[in-house]
Short mmCIF file of C-alpha atoms in Angstrom, two decimals:
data_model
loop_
_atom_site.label_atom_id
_atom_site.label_comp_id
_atom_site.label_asym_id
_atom_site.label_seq_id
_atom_site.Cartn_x
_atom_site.Cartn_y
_atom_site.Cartn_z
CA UNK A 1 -2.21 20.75 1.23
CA UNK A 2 -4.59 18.37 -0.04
CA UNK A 3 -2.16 15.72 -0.52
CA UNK A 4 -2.93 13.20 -3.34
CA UNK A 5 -6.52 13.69 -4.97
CA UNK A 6 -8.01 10.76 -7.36
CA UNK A 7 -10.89 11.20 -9.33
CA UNK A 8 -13.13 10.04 -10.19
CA UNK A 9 -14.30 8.11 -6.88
CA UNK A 10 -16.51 5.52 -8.36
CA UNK A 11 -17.07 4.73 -12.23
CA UNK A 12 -18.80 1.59 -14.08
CA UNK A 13 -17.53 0.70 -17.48
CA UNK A 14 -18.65 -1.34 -19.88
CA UNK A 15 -16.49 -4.11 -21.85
CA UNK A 16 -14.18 -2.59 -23.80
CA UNK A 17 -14.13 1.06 -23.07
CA UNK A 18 -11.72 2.90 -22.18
CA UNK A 19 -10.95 5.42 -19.38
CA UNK A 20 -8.22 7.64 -17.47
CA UNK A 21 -7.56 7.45 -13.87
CA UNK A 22 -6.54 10.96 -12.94
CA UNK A 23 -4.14 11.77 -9.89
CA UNK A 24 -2.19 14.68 -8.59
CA UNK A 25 -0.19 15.14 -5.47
CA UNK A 26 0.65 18.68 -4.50
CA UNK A 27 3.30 18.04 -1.92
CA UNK A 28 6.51 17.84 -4.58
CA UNK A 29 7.31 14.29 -4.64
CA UNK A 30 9.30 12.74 -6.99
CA UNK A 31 8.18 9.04 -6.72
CA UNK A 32 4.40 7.99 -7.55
CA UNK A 33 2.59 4.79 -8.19
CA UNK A 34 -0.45 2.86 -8.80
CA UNK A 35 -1.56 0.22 -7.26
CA UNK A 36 -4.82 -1.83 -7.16
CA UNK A 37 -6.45 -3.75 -3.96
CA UNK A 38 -8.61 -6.91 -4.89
CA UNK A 39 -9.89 -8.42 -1.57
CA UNK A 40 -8.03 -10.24 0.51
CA UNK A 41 -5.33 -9.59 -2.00
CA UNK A 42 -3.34 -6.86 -0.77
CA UNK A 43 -1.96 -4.23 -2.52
CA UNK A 44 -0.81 -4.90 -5.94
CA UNK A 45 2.02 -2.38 -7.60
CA UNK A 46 0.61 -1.25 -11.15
CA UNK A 47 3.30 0.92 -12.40
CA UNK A 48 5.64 3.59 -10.77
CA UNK A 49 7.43 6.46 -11.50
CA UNK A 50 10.29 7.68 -10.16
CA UNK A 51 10.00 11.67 -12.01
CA UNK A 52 8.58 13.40 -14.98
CA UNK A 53 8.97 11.57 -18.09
CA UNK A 54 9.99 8.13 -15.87
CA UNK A 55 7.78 5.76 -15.75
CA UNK A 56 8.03 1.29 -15.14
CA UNK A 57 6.02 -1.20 -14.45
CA UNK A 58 5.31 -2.87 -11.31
CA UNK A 59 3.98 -6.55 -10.57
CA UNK A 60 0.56 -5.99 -12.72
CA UNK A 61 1.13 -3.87 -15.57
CA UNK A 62 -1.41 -5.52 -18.10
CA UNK A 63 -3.83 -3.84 -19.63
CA UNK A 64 -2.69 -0.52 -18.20
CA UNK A 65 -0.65 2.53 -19.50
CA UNK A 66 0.95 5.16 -18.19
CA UNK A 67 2.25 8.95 -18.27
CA UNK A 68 3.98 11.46 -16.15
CA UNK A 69 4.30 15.09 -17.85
CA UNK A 70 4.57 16.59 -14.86
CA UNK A 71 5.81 15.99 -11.19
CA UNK A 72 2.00 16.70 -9.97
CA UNK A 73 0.05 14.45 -11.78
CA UNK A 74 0.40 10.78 -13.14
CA UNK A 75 -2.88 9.01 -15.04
CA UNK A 76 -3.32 6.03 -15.21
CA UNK A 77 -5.08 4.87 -18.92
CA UNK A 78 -7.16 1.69 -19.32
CA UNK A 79 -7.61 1.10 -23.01
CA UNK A 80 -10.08 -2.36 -22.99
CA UNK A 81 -11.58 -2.54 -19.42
CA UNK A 82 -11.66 -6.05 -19.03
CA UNK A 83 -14.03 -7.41 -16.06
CA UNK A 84 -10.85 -8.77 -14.49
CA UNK A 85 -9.91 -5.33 -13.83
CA UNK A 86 -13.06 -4.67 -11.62
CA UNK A 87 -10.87 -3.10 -8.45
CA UNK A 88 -10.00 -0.33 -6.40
CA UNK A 89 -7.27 1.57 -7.27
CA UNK A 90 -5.05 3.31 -5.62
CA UNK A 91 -2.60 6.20 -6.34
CA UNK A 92 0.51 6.70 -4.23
CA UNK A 93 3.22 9.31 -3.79
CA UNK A 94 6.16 9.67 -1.51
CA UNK A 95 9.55 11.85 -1.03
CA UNK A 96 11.87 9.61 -0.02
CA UNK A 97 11.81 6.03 -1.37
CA UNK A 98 13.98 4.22 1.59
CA UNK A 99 12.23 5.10 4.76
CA UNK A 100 9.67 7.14 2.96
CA UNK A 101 5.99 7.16 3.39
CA UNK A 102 3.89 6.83 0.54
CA UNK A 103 1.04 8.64 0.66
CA UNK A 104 -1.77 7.34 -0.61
CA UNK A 105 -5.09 8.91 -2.24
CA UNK A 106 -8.75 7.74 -1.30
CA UNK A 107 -8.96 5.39 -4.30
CA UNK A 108 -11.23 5.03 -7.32
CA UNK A 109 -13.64 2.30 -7.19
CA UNK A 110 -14.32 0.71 -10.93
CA UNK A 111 -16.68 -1.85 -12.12
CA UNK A 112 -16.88 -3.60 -15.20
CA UNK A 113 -19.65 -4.81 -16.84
CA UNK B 1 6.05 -15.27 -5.62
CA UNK B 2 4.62 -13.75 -2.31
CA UNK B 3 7.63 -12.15 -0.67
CA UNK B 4 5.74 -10.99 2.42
CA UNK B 5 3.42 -13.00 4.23
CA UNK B 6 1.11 -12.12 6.90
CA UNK B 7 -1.19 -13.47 8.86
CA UNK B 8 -3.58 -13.95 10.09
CA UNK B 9 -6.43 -12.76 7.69
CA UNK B 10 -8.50 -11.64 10.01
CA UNK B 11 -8.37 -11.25 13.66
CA UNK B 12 -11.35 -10.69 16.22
CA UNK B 13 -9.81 -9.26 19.80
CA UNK B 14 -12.15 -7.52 22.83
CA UNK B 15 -11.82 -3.98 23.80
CA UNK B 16 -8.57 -3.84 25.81
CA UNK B 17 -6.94 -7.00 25.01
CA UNK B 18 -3.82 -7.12 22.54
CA UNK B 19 -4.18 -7.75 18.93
CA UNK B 20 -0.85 -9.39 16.92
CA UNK B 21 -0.18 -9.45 13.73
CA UNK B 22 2.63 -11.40 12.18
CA UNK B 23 4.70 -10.73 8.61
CA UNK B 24 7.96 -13.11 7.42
CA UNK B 25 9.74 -12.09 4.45
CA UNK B 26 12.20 -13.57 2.09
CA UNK B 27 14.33 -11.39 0.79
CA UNK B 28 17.37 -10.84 3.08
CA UNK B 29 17.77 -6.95 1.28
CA UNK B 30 14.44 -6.18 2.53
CA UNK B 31 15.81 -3.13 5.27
CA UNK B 32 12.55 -0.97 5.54
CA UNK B 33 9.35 -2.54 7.09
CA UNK B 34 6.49 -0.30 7.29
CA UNK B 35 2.84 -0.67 8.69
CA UNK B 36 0.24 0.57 7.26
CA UNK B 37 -3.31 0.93 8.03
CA UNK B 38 -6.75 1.16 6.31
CA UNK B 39 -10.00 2.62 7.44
CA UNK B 40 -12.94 1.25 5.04
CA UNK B 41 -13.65 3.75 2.42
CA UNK B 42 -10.36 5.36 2.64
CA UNK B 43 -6.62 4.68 1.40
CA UNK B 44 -3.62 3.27 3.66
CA UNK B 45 -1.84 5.53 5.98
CA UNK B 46 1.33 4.55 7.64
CA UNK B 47 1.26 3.65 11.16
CA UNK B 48 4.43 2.91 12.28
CA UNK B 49 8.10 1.59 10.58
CA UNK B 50 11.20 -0.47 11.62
CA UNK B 51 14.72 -0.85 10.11
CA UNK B 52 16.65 -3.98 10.91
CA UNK B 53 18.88 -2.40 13.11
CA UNK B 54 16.90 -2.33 16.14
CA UNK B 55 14.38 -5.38 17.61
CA UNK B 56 11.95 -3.16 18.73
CA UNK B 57 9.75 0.08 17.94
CA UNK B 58 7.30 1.60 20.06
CA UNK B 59 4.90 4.46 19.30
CA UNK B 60 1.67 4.92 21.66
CA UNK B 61 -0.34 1.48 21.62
CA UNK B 62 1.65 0.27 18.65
CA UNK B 63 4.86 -2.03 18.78
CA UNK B 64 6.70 -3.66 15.68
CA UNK B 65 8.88 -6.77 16.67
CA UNK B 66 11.76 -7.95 14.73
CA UNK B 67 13.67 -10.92 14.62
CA UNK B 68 16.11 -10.12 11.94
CA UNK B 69 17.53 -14.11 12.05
CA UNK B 70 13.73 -15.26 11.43
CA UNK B 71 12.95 -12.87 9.22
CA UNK B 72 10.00 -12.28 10.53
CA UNK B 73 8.52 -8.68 12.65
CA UNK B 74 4.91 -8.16 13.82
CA UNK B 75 2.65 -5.34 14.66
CA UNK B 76 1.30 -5.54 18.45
CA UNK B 77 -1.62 -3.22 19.37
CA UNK B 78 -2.10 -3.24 23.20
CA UNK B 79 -5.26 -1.89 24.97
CA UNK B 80 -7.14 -2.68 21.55
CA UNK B 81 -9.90 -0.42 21.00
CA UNK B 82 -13.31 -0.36 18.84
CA UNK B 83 -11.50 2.69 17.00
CA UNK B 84 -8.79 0.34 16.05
CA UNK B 85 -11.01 -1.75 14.07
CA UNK B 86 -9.38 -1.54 10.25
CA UNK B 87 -7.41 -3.76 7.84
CA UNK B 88 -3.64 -3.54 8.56
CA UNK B 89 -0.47 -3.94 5.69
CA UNK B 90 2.63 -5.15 6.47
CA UNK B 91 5.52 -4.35 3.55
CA UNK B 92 9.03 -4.11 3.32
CA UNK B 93 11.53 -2.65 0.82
CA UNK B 94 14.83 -2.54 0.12
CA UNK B 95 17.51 0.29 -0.29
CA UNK B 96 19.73 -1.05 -2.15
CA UNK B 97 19.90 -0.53 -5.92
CA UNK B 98 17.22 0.40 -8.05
CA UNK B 99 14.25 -0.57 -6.10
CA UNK B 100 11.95 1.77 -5.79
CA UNK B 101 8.65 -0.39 -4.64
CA UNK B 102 6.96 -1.89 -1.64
CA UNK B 103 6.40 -5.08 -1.16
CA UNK B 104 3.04 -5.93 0.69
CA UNK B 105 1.58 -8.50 2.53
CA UNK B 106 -2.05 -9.19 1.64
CA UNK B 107 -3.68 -7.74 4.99
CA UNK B 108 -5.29 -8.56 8.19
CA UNK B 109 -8.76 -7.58 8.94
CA UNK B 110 -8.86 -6.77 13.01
CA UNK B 111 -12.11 -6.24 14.54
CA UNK B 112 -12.13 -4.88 18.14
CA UNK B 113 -15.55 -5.61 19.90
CA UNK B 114 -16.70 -3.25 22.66
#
């Protein structure tokens, strides 16, 4: 198992480009999320899903879009990279949502100029 | 509105003593409180988890306290080591309803010096 891949690992953007997040778990969960860390900030939930074709948003949905086609991957879409989104993000999956562990990928660092 | 709060932001402890981190919450549905950790470079992995329903949870070095009336737990690490050195998350979520997400404090940087 590989467990949740993100690519890719580090990217710089320039002011209003755009760009797609990819992520895929291979372990069958249901639930999956995005989140971004800022430091000393914590984790911050982008949006979630809770299956294919279900998607909310979280606490910081701004500026961010997303899909789930399938119950392996969910992208996360940036349409005007904004240098307030300058962050590393984080993709998350999990089982079981009470008493589950989310499982989280090694992040994608992003940068923009 | 912060609905976890931990502290403290960072935390400097010697090799061997015992590191404590502390997390209060607000919301009284909050019945899951996880802790995670976070090597540099790398994502958060859970470390250990508490429900409500007992004070205490031990696992290795690693013991969550909870005072359900304060609404408060913490994450003690006895016999600290260098290896322990990361940034540690406390969150909480409820299971109740439609909630889906974790709520997390903003981290505590612990450096163990040999």
């Amino acid at each position: 198992n590989a467990g949740v891949t993100q690519t890719p690992k580090f990217r710089i953007l320039k002011i209003g480009q755009s760009m797609t997040l990819q992520c895929t778990q291979d372990m069958n969960h249901n639930y999956m999320y995005w989140y971004r860390q800022d430091p000393g900030m914590g984790l911050k939930l982008i949006y979630y899903s809770v299956g294919a074709g279900i998607t909310d948003k979280g606490e910081v949905p701004n500026g961010y879009n997303v899909s789930r086609s399938t119950t392996e991957d969910f992208p996360l879409r940036l349409e005007l990279a904004a240098p307030s989104q300058t962050s590393v993000y984080f993709c998350a999956s999990s089982y079981f949502v009470q008493e589950g562990t989310q499982y989280f990928g090694p992040g994608t660092r992003l940068l923009v100029l | 509105q912060q609905q976890v709060k931990q502290s403290p932001q960072s935390l400097i402890v010697q090799k061997g003593g015992i590191s404590i981190i502390n997390c209060a919450y607000e919301n009284t549905a909050f019945d899951y409180f996880p802790w995670y950790q976070q090597f540099p470079g790398k994502g958060p992995a859970l470390l250990i988890a508490i429900r409500p329903d007992v004070s205490e949870k031990k696992e290795g070095r690693f013991t969550i306290s909870f005072n359900k009336s304060a609404k408060q737990f913490s994450l003690h690490i006895m016999d600290s080591q260098p290896g322990d050195s990361a940034t540690y998350f406390c969150a909480a979520s409820s299971s109740g309803g439609s909630n889906y997400k974790l709520t997390f404090g903003k981290g505590t940087l612990l450096t163990v010096n040999p």
